[in-house]
Short mmCIF file of C-alpha atoms in Angstrom, two decimals:
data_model
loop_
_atom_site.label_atom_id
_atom_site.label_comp_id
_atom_site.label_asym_id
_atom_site.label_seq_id
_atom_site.Cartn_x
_atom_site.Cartn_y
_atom_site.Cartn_z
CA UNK E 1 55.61 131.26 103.05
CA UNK E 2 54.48 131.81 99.20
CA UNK E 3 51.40 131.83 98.64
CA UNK E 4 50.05 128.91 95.81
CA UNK E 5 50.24 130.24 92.19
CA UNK E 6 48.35 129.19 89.48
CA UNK E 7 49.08 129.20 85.51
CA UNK E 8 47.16 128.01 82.44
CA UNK E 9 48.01 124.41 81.15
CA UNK E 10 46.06 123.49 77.71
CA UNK E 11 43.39 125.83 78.51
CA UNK E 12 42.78 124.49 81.95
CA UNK E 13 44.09 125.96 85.45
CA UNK E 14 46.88 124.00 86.80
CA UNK E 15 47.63 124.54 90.68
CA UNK E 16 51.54 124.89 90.76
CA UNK E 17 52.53 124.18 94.88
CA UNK E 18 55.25 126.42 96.09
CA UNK E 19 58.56 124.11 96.84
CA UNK E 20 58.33 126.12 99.87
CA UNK E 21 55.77 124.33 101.04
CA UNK E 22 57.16 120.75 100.07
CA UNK E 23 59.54 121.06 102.79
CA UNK E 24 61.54 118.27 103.83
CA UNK E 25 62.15 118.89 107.50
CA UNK E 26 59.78 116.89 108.96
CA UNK E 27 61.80 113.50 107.44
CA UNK E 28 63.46 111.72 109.76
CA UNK E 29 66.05 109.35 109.17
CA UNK E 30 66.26 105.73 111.02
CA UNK E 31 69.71 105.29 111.27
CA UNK E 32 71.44 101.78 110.50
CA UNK E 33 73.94 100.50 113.32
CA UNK E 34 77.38 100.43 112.42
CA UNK E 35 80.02 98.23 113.80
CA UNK E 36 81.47 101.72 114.53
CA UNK E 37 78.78 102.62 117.05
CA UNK E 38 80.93 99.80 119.62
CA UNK E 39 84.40 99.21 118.57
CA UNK E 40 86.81 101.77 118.17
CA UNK E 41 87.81 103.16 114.22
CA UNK E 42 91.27 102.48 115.29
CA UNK E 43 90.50 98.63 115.67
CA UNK E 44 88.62 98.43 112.23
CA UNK E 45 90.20 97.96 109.00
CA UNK E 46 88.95 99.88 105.67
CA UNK E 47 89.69 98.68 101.98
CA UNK E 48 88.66 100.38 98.96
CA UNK E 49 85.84 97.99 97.17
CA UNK E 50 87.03 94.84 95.29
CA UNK E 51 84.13 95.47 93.20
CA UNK E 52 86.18 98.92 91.76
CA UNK E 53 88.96 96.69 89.88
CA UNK E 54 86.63 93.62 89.19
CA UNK E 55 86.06 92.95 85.29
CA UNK E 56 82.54 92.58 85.47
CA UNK E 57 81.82 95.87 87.16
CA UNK E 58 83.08 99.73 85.60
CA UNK E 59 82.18 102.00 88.22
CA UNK E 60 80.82 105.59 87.33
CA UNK E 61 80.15 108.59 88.90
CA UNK E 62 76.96 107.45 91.43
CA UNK E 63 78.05 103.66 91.14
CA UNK E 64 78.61 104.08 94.86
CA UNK E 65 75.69 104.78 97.53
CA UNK E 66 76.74 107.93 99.71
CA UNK E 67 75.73 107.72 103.24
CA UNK E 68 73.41 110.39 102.86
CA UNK E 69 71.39 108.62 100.26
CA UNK E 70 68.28 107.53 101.62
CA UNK E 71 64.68 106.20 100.81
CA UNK E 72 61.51 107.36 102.22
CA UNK E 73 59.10 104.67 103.45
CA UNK E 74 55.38 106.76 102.25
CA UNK E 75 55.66 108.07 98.63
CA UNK E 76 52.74 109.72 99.05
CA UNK E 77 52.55 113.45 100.43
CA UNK E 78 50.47 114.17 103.13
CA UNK E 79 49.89 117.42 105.07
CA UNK E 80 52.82 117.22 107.31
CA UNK E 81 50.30 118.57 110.25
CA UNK E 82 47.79 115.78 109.91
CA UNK E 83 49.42 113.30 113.07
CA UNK E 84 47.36 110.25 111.73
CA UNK E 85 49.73 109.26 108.63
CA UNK E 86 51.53 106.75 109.86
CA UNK E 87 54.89 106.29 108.75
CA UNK E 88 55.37 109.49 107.04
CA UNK E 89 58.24 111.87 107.26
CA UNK E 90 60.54 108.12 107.83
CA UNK E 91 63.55 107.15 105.38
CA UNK E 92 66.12 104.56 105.59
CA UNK E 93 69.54 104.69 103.89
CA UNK E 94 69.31 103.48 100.57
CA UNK E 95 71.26 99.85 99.86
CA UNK E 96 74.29 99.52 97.80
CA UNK E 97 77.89 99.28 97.28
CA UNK E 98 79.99 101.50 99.35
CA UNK E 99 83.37 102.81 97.75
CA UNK E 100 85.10 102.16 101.60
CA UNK E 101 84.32 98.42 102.21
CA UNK E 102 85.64 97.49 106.29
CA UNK E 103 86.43 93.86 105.54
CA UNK E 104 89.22 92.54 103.48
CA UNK E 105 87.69 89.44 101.41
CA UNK E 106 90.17 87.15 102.32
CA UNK E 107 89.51 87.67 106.24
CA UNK E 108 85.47 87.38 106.15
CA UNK E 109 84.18 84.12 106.96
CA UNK E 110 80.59 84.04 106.42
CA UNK E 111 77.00 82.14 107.95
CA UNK E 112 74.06 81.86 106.44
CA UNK E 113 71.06 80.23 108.33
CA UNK E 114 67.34 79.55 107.16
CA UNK E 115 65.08 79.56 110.32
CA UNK E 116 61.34 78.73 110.18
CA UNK E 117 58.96 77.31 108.09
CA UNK E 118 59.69 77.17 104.27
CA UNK E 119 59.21 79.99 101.42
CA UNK E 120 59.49 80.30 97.93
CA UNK E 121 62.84 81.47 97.23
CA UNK E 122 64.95 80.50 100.05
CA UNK E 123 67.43 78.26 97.74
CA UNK E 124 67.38 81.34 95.53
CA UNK E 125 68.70 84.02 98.42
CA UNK E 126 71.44 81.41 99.75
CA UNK E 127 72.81 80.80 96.56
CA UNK E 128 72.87 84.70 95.44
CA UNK E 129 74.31 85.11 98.79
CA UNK E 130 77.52 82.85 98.56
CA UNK E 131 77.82 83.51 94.57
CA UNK E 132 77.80 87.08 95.64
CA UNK E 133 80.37 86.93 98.17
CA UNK E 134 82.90 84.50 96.68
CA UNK E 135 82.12 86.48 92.70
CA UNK E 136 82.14 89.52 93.35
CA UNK E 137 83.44 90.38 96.74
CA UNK E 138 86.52 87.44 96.64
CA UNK E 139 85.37 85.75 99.57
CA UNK E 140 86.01 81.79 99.87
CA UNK E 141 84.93 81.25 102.84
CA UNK E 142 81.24 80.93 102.66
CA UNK E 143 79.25 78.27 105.20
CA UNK E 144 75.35 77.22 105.55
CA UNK E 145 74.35 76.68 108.82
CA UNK E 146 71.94 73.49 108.60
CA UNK E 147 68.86 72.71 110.92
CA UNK E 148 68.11 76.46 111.54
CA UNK E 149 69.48 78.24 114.71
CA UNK E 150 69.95 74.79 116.62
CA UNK E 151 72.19 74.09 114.14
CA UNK E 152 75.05 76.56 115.18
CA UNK E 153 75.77 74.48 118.03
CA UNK E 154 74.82 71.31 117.29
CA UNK E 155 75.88 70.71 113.55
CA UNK E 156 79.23 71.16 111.74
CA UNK E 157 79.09 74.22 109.18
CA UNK E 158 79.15 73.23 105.93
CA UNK E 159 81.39 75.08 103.33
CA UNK E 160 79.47 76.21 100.41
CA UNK E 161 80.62 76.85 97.19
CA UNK E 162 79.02 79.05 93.96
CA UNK E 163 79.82 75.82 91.83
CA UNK E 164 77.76 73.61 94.55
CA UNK E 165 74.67 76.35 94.52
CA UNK E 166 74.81 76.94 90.90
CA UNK E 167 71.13 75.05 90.81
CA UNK E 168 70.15 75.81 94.26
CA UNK E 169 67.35 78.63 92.16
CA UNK E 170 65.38 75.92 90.85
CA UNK E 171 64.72 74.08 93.92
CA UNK E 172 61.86 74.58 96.55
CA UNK E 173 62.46 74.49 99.87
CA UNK E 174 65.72 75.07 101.69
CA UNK E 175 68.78 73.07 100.56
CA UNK E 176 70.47 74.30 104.13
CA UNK E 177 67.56 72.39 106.38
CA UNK E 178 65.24 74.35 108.72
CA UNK E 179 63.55 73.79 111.87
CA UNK E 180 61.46 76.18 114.34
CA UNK E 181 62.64 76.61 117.99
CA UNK E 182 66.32 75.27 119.20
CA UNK E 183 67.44 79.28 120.39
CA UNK E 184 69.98 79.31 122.55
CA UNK E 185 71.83 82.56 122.79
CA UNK E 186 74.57 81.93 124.23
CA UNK E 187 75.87 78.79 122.40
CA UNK E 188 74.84 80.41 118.88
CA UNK E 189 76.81 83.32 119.65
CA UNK E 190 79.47 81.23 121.38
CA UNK E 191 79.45 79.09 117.99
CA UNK E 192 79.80 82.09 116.00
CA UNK E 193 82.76 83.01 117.89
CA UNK E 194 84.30 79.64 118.36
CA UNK E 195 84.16 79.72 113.84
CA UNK E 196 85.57 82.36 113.61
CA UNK E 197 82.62 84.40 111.63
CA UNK E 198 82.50 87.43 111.16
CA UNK E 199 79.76 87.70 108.49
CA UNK E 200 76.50 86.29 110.16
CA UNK E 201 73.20 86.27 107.78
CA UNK E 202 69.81 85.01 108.92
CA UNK E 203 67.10 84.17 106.28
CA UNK E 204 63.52 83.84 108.20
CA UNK E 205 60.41 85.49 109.70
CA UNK E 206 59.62 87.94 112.37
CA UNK E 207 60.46 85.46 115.16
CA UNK E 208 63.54 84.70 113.51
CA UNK E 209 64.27 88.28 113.35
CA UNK E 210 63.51 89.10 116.92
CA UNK E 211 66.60 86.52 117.60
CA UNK E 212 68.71 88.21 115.24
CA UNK E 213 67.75 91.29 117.51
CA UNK E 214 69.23 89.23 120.28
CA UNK E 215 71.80 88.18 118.72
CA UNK E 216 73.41 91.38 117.54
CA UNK E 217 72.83 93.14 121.00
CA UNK E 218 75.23 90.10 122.03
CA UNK E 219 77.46 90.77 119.72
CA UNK E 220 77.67 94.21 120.35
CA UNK E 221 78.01 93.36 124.25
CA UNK E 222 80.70 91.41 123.62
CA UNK E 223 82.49 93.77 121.17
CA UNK E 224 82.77 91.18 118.30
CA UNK E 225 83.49 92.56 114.77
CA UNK E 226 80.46 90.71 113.80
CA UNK E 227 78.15 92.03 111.57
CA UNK E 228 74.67 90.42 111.67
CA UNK E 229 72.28 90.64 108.89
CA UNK E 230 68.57 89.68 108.58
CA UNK E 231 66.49 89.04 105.06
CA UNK E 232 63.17 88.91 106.04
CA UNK E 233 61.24 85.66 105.19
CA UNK E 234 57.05 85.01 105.45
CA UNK E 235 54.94 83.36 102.78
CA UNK E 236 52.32 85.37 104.23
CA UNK E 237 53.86 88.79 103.68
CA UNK E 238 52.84 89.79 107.30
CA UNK E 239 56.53 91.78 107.89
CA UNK E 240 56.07 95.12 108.24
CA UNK E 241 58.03 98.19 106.71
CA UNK E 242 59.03 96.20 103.29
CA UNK E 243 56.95 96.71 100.60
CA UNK E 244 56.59 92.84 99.92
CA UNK E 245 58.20 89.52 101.30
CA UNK E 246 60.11 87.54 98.72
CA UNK E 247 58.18 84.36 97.69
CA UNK E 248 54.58 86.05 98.21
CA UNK E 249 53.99 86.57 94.20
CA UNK E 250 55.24 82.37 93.82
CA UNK E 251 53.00 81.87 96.80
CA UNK E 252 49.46 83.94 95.00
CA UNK E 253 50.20 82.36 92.21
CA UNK E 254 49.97 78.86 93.11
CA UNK E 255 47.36 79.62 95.10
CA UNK E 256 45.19 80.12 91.61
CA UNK E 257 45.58 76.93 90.53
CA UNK E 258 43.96 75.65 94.11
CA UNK E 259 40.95 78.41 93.49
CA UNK E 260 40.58 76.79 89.88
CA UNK E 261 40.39 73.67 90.87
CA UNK E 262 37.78 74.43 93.50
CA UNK E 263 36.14 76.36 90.79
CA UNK E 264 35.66 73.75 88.47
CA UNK E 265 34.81 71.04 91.40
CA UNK E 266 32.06 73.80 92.55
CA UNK E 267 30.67 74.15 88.49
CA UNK E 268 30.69 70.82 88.26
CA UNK E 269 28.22 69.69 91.05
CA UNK E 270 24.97 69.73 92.07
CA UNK E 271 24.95 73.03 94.69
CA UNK E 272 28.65 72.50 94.23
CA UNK E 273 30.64 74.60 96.72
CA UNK E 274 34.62 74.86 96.34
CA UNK E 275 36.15 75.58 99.72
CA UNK E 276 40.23 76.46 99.55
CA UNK E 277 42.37 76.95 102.80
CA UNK E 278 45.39 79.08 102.21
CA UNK E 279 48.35 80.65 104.23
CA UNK E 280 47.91 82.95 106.24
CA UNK E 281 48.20 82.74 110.67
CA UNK E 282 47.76 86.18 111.10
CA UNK E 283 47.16 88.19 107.84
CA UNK E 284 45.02 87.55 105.13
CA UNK E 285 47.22 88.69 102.24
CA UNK E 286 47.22 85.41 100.00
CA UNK E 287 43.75 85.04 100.38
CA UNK E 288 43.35 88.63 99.25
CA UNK E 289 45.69 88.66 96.73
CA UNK E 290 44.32 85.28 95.20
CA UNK E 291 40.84 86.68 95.36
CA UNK E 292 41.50 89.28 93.16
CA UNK E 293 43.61 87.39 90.92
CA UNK E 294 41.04 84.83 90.13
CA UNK E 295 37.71 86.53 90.33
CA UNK E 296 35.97 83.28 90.46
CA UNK E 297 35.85 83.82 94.56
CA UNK E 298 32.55 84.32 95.88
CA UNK E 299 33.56 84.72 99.56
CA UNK E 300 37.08 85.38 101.01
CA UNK E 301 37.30 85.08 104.87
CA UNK E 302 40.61 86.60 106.86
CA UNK E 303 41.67 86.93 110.51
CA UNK E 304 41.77 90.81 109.73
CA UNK E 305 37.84 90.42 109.33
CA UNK E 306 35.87 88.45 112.21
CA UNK E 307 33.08 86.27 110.35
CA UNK E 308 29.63 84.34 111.14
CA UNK E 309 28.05 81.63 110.19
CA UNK E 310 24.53 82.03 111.47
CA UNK E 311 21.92 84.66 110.99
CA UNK E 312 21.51 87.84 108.82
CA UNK E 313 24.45 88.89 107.21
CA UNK E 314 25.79 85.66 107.96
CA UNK E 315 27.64 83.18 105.86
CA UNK E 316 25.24 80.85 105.78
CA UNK E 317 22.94 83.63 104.14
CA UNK E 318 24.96 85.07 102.05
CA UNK E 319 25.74 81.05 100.05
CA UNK E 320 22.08 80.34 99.84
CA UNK E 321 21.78 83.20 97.79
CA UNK E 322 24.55 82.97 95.78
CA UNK E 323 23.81 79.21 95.00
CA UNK E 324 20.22 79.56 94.46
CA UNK E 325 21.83 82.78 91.77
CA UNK E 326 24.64 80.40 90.17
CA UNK E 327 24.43 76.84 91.11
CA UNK E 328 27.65 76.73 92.70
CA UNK E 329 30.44 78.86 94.87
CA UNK E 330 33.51 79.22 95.97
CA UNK E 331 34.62 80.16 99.09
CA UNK E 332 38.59 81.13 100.11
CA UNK E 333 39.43 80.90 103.64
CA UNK E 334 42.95 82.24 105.14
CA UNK E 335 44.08 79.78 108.12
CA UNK E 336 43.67 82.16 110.74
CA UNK E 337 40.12 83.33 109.98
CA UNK E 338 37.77 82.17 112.74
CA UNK E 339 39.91 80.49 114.96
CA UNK E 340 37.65 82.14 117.78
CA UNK E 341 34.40 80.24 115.95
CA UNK E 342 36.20 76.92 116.83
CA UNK E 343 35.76 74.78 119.48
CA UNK E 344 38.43 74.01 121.90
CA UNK E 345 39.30 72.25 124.83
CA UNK E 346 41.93 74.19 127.18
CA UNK E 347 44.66 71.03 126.13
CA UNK E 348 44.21 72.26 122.74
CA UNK E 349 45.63 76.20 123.67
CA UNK E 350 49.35 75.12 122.72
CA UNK E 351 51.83 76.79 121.28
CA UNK E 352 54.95 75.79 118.84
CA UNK E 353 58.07 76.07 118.83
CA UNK E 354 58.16 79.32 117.65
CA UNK E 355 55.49 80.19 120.33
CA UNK E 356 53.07 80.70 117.84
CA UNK E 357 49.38 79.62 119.06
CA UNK E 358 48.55 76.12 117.44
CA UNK E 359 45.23 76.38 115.22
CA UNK E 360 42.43 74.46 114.67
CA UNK E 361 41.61 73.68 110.98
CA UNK E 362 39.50 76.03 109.60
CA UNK E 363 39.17 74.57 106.38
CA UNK E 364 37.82 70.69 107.85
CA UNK E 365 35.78 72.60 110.65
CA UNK E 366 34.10 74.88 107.76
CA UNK E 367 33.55 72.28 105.69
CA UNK E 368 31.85 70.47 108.47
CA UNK E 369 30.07 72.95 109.43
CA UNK E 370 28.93 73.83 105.83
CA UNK E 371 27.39 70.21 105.32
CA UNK E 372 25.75 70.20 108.66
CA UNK E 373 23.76 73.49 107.63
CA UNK E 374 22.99 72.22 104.43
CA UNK E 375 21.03 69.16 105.77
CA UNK E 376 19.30 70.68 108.59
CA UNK E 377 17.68 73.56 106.34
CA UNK E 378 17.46 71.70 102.83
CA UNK E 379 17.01 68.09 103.67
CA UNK E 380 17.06 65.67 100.72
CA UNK E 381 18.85 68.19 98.72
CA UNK E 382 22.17 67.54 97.18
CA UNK E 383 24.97 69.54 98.50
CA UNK E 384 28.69 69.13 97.31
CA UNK E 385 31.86 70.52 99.32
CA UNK E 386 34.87 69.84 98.08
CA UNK E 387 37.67 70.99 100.08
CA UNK E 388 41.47 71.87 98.77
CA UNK E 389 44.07 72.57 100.94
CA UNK E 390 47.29 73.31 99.02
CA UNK E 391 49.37 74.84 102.08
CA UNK E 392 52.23 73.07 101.67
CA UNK E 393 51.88 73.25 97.42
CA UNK E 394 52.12 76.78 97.99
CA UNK E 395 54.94 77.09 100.51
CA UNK E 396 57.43 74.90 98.80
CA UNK E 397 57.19 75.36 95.16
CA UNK E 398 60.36 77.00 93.65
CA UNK E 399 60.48 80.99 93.46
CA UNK E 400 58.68 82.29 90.30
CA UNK E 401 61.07 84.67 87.25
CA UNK E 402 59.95 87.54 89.44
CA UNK E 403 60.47 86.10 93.19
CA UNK E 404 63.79 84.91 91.78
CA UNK E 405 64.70 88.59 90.92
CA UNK E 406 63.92 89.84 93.96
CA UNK E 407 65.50 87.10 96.12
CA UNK E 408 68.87 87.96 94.03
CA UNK E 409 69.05 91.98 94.59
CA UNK E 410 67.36 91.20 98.88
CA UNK E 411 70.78 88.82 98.74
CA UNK E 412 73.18 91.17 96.77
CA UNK E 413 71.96 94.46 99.14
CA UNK E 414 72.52 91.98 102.11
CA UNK E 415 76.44 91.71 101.01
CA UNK E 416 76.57 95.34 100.16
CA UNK E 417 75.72 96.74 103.45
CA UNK E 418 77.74 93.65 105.32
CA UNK E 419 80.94 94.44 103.83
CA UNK E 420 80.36 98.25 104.47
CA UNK E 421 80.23 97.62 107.96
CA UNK E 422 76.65 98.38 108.83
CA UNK E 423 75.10 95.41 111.15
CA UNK E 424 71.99 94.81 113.07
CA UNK E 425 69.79 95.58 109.91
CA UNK E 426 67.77 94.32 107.15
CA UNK E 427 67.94 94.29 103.78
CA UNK E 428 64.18 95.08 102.25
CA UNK E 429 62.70 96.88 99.53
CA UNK E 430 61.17 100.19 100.28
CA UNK E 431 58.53 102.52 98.13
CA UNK E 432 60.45 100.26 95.07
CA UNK E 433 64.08 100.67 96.48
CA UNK E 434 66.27 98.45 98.29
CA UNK E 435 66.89 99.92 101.75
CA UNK E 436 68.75 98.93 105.22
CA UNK E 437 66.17 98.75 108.10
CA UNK E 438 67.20 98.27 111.64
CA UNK E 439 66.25 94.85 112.46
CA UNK E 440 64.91 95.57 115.32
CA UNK E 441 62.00 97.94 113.79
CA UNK E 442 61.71 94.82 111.47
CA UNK E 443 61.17 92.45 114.26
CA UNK E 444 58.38 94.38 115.85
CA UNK E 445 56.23 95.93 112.77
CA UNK E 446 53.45 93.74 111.33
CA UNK E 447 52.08 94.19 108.02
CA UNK E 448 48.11 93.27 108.24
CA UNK E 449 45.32 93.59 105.84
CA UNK E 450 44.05 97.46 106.27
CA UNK E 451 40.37 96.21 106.02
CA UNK E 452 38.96 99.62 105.94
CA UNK E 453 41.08 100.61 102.41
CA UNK E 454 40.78 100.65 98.91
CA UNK E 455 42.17 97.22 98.55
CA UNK E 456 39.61 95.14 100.82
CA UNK E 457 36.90 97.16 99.26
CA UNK E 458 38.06 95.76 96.05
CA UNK E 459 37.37 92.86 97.10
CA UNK E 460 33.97 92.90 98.19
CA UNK E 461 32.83 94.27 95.06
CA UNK E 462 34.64 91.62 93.27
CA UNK E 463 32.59 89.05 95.37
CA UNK E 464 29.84 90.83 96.67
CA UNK E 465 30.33 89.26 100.22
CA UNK E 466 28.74 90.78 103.03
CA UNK E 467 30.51 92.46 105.73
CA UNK E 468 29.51 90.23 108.82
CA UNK E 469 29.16 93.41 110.98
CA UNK E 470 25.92 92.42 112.69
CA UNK E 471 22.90 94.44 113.32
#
């Protein structure tokens, strides 16, 4: 191998890395299923893309993604022998229009399904979905699947229309209905047979996602020329692989105006203490995210990072000083921080619908807990704690300019690598790029606050909070 070289650059030495020894060999490339992979060529019918002779479109050389186009998950170059970066040396095929599409527009008959709790942008992705398919693919037969994945067997599908979704952007919520729970494999894909689609797309989370797994390995069992694709859904941002879930910059954002609010409560009072609850079951990226944003935060607690109330280095500790410093604080608490701190009778371990654990309420047990502390060490004092919980503000507020982007090129990349043939993925975006994931990496990869990085470290210098690791 060469060895490095080295040249002068404006006086200074400039390492120059041999290419040799940027070698990408080690890159390994997750493949995307095909409807190919379990139904013979013969049976499957190629067109050349609609999109080449629309009026709106004048493809050029590159227009079209090759096969072999692909998009590395890490960015960042790492020694190739060093066995602890995670996720490097992984690429997935890059998303977009394929010159070859395998369905003829007027034979696809497409379902689109929101599953789960609500997000910012949901209205947007079903509308860019159906005005994608019907504008520039020539579908017409577009339907919205209401009540989430109950609703494939137990509500008619309802045709949808770009001139009936033309608003759908502005709204909150999900104009298609949702609900957690109500999977039934067999009559879903039975329904999806029975209608006659062949285009199936799923809007939701990773539990909705681990049914889509489900459901295409049905499919595929029952050799249907189904494709099924997944956009991945979480206010929280916890899915893993994509570089962000669509809705989480709406979601931060309205999350400031809870934090000022608390902030001006907490000013305005006598050893005034603002305590906000925000999203987030299992990761603590709001309340990260927010924290930053606001820098008015004097304490953020997350499930990533276990907490105490009692003793030194405790929280306790830590909000006598800071309001004996400025008066007044305010602390940001993700929903799934200290759920271990809270008392519990064995009635109370339930689960949902979705089979995720039930929690207590951090935010009225803190705020409990923070008044009873306050009168049994500083009786007679004044205390103040006003507590915000804008959960549901946050969740079903309409997608922001930039959400609203991103919901429209998730949806258009969806369509893309539908009417190319691929199935069983999702459409996500990747280092920047849009990208097809197997749904099935997608439905078992968490994304979780990294509490020993650069970001989290941020963080406690922006607030100064202690690190409730105890002596």
């Amino acid at each position: 191998m060469a060895e490095d070289k080295k040249k002068d650059v404006g006086g200074e030495n400039e390492e120059i890395i041999s290419l040799e020894k940027l070698s990408l060999s080690g890159i390994k490339l997750k493949k995307v299923p095909h409807l190919r992979d379990y139904i013979p060529i013969s049976q499957l019918k190629t067109v050349t893309n609609p999109l080449q002779n629309s009026p709106n479109y004048h493809p050029t050389q590159g227009f079209y993604i090759s096969p072999s186009t692909d998009i590395l998950l890490k960015q960042i170059l790492y020694d190739l022998s060093d066995t602890n970066q995670h996720g490097y040396g992984l690429a997935y095929h890059r998303a977009g229009p394929s010159k070859v599409v395998y369905f003829d527009p007027d034979d696809v008959k497409a379902a689109i399904v929101t599953c789960g709790g609500l997000c910012p942008g949901l209205n947007t992705v079903i509308r860019e979905l159906v005005v994608g398919l019907s504008d520039f693919y020539g579908v017409h037969q577009v339907f919205g699947i209401c009540s989430g994945y109950r609703g494939f067997y137990s509500c008619d599908p309802v045709l949808l229309t770009s001139k009936m979704v033309h608003n759908w952007h502005k709204q909150g919520g999900t104009a298609l209905e949702t609900s957690r729970g109500g999977f039934d494999l067999c009559r879903i894909v039975d329904s999806i047979q029975h209608h006659g689609f062949n285009h199936v797309y799923i809007i939701g989370g990773d539990g909705t996602m681990r049914g889509a797994v489900k459901i295409y390995e049905e499919i595929c069992h029952r050799k249907l020329n189904v494709v099924v694709v997944g956009i991945p859904k979480t206010v929280d941002n916890d899915v893993g692989i994509i570089d962000q879930s669509f809705g989480f910059q709406t979601a931060v954002e309205t999350a400031q105006q809870a934090i000022n609010a608390a902030h001006v409560e907490a000013e305005s009072a006598v050893n005034g203490i603002g305590l906000v609850k925000l999203m987030g079951r299992s990761t603590g990226h709001i309340a990260l995210h927010a924290t930053l944003s606001s820098r008015d935060v004097d304490c953020c607690l997350i499930p990533e990072n276990d907490f105490f109330l009692e003793g030194k280095g405790g929280l306790f500790e830590f909000l006598e000083r800071r309001l004996k410093e400025n008066k007044h604080a305010v602390v940001v608490v993700a929903e799934g921080a200290g759920q271990e701190l809270i008392p519990r009778t064995e009635e109370e371990q339930q689960r949902d619908e979705s089979g995720n654990p039930v929690f207590k309420d951090v935010g009225v047990w803190l705020k409990l807990e923070l008044n009873n502390w306050w009168k049994r060490d500083h009786p007679g004092e004044l205390v103040t704690v006003k507590y915000i919980d804008p959960t549901y503000m946050v969740r079903a507020v309409p997608a922001n300019a930039t959400d609203n982007m991103y919901c429209t090129l998730l949806a258009h990349s969806a369509i893309h690598g539908a009417m190319a043939g691929y199935t069983g993925f999702v459409a996500g975006r990747v280092n920047g790029c849009y990208a097809y994931i197997p749904v099935k990496e997608v439905a078992v990869t968490r994304n979780v606050v990294n509490i020993k990085d650069h970001k989290w470290a941020w963080v406690r210098s922006v607030t100064n909070q202690p690190d409730f690791q105890r002596a």
